[in-house]
PDB file of C-alpha atoms in Angstrom:
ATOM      1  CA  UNK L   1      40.475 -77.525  30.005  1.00  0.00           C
ATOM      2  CA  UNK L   2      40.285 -76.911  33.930  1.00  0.00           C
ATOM      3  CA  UNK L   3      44.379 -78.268  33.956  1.00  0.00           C
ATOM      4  CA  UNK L   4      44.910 -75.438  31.199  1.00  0.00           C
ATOM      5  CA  UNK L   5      43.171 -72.565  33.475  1.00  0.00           C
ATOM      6  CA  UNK L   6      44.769 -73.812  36.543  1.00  0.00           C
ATOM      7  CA  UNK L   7      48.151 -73.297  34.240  1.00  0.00           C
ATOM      8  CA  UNK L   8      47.642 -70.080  32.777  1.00  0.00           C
ATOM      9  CA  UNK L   9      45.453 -68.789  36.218  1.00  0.00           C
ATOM     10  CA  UNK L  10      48.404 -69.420  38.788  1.00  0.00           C
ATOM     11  CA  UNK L  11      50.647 -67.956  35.901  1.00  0.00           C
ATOM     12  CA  UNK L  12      48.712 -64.811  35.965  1.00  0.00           C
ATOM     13  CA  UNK L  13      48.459 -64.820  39.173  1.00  0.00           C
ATOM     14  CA  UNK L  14      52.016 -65.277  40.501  1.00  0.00           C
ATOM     15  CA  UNK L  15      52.364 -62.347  38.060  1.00  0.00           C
ATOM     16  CA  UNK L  16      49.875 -60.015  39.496  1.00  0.00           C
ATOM     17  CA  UNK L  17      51.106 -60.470  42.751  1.00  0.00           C
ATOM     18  CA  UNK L  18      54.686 -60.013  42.142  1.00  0.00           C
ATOM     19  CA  UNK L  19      53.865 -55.982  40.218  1.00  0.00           C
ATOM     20  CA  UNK L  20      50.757 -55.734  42.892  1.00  0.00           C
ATOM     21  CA  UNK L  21      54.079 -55.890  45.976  1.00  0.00           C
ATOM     22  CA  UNK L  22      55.988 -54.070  43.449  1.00  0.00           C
ATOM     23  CA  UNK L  23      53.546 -51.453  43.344  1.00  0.00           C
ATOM     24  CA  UNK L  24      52.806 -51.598  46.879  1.00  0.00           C
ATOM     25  CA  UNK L  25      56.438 -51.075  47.932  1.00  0.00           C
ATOM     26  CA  UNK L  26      56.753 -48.300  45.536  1.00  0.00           C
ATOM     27  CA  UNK L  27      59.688 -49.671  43.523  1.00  0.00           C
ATOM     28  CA  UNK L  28      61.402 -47.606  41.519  1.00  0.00           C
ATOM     29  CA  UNK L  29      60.752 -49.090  38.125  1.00  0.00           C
ATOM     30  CA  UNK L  30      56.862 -48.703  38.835  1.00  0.00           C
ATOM     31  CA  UNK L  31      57.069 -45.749  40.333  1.00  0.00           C
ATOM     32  CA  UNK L  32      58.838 -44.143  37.471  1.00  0.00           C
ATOM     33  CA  UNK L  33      56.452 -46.165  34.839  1.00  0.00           C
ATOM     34  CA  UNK L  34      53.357 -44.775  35.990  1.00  0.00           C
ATOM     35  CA  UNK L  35      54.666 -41.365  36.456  1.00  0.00           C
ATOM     36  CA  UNK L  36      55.489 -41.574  32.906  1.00  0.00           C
ATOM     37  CA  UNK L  37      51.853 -42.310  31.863  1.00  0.00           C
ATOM     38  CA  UNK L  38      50.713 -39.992  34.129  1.00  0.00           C
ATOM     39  CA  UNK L  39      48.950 -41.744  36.726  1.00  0.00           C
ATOM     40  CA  UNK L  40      49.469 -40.151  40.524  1.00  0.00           C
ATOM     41  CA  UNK L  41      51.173 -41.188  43.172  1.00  0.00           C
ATOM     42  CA  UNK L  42      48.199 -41.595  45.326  1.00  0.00           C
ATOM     43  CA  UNK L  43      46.551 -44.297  43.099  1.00  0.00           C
ATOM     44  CA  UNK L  44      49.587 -46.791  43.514  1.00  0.00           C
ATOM     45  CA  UNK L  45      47.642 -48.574  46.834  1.00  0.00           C
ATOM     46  CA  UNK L  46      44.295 -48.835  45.101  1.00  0.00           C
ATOM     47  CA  UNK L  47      46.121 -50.146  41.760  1.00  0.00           C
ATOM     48  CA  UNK L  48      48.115 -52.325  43.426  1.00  0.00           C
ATOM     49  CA  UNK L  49      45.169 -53.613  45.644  1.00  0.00           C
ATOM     50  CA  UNK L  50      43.452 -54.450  42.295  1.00  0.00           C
ATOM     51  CA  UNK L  51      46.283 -56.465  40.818  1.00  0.00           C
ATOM     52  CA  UNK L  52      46.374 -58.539  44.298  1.00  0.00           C
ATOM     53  CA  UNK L  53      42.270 -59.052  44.176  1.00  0.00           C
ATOM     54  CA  UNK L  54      42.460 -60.372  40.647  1.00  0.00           C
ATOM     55  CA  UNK L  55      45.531 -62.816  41.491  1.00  0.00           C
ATOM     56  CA  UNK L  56      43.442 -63.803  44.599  1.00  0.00           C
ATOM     57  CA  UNK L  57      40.437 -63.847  42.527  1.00  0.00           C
ATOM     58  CA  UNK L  58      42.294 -65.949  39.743  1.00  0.00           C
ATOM     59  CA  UNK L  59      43.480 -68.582  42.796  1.00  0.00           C
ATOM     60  CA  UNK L  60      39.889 -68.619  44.144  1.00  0.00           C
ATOM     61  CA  UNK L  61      38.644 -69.493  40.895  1.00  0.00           C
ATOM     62  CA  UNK L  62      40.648 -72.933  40.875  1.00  0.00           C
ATOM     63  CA  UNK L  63      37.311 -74.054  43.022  1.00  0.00           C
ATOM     64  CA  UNK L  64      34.941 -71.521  42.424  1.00  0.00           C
ATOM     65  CA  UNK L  65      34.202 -71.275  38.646  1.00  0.00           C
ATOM     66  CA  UNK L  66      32.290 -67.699  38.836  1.00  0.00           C
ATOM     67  CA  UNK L  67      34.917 -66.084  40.771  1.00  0.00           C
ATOM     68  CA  UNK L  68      37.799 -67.095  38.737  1.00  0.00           C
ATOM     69  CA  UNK L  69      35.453 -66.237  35.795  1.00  0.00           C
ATOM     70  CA  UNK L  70      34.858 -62.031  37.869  1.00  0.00           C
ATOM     71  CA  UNK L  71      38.687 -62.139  37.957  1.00  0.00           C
ATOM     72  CA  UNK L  72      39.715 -62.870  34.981  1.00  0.00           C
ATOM     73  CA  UNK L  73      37.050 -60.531  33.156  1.00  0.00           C
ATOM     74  CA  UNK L  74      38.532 -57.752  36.199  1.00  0.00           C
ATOM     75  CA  UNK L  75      42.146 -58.757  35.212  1.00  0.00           C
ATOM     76  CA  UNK L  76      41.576 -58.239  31.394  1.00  0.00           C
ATOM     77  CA  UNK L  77      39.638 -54.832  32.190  1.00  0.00           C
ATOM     78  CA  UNK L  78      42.281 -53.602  34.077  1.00  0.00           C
ATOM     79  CA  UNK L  79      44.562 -54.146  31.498  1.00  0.00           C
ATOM     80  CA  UNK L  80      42.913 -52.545  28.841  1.00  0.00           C
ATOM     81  CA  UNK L  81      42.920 -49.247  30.805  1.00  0.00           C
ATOM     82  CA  UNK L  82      47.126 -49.554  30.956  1.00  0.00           C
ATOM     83  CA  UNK L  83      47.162 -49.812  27.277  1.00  0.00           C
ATOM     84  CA  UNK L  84      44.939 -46.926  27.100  1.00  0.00           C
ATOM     85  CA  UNK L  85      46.522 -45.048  29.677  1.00  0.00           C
ATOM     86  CA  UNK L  86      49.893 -46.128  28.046  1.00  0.00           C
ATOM     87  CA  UNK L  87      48.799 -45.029  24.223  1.00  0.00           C
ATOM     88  CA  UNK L  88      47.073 -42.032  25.535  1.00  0.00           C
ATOM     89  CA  UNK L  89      50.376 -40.609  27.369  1.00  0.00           C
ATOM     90  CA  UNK L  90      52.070 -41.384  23.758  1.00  0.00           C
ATOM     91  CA  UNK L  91      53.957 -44.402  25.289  1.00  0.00           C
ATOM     92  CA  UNK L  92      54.303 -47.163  23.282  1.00  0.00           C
ATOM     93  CA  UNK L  93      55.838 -49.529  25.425  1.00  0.00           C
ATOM     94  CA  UNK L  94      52.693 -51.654  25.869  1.00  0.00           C
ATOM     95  CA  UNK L  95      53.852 -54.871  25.509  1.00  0.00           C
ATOM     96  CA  UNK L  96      53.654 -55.890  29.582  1.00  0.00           C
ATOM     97  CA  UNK L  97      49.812 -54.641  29.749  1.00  0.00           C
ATOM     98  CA  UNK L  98      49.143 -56.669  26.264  1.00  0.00           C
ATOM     99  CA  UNK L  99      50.393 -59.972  27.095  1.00  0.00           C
ATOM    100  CA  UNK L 100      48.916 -59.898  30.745  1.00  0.00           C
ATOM    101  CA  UNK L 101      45.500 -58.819  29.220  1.00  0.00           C
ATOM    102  CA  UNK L 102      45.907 -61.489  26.692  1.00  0.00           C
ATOM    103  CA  UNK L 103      46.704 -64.095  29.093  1.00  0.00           C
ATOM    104  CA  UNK L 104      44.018 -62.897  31.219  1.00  0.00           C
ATOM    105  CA  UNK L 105      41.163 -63.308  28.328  1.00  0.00           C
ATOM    106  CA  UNK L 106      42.777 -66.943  28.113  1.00  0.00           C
ATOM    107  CA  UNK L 107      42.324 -67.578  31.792  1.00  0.00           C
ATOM    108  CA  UNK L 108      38.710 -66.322  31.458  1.00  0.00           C
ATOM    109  CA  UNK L 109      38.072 -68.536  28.306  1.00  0.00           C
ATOM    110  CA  UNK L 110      39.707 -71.100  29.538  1.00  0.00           C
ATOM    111  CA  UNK L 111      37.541 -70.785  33.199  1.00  0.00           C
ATOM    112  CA  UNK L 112      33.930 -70.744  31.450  1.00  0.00           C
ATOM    113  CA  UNK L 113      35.041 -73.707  29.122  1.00  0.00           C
ATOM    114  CA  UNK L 114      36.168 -75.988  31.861  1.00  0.00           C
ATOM    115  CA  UNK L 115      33.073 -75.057  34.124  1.00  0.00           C
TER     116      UNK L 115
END
């Protein structure tokens, strides 16, 4: 189980951390995504500091169960709120926050059963 997490965890978190610069840098595609939902400007630094705390979290977690375990559940939180935020805005392009939630609950599953 721990080679699966390790898998799926650096996954995620190669993931995170590429949309956590993205969001950072204020790309365009971003920026124009969470405009659409309606999320303010001035959240982009704090939303991408989460995404790059759960993909450090995730890393952590290769030798420190718990924290992996924190990040994961954080990771999979997060997510659910951009679904939400996307449904709520009456955008249904929420295939990107789905899969990385999904693949999140997998890392978390995945951490506690290799533990």
């Amino acid at each position: 189980m721990f080679v699966a997490y390790a898998i799926v965890g650096i996954l995620l978190a190669l993931a995170l951390s590429a949309s956590a610069t993205l969001t950072f840098t204020r790309h365009q595609a971003i920026t124009a995504s969470m405009s659409k939902v309606g999320v303010p400007d001035s959240w982009l630094p704090g939303l991408a500091a989460l995404k790059a705390a759960g993909a450090a979290g995730l890393v952590v977690g290769l030798a420190v169960p718990v924290i992996g375990a924190a990040a994961a559940v954080g990771v999979v939180l997060y997510f659910i709120g951009a679904v939400i935020t996307h449904l709520r805005a009456k955008d249904f392009e929420i295939a990107p926050p789905v899969v990385l939630a999904l693949l999140a609950a997998a890392a978390l599953v995945l951490r506690v059963m290799s533990a």
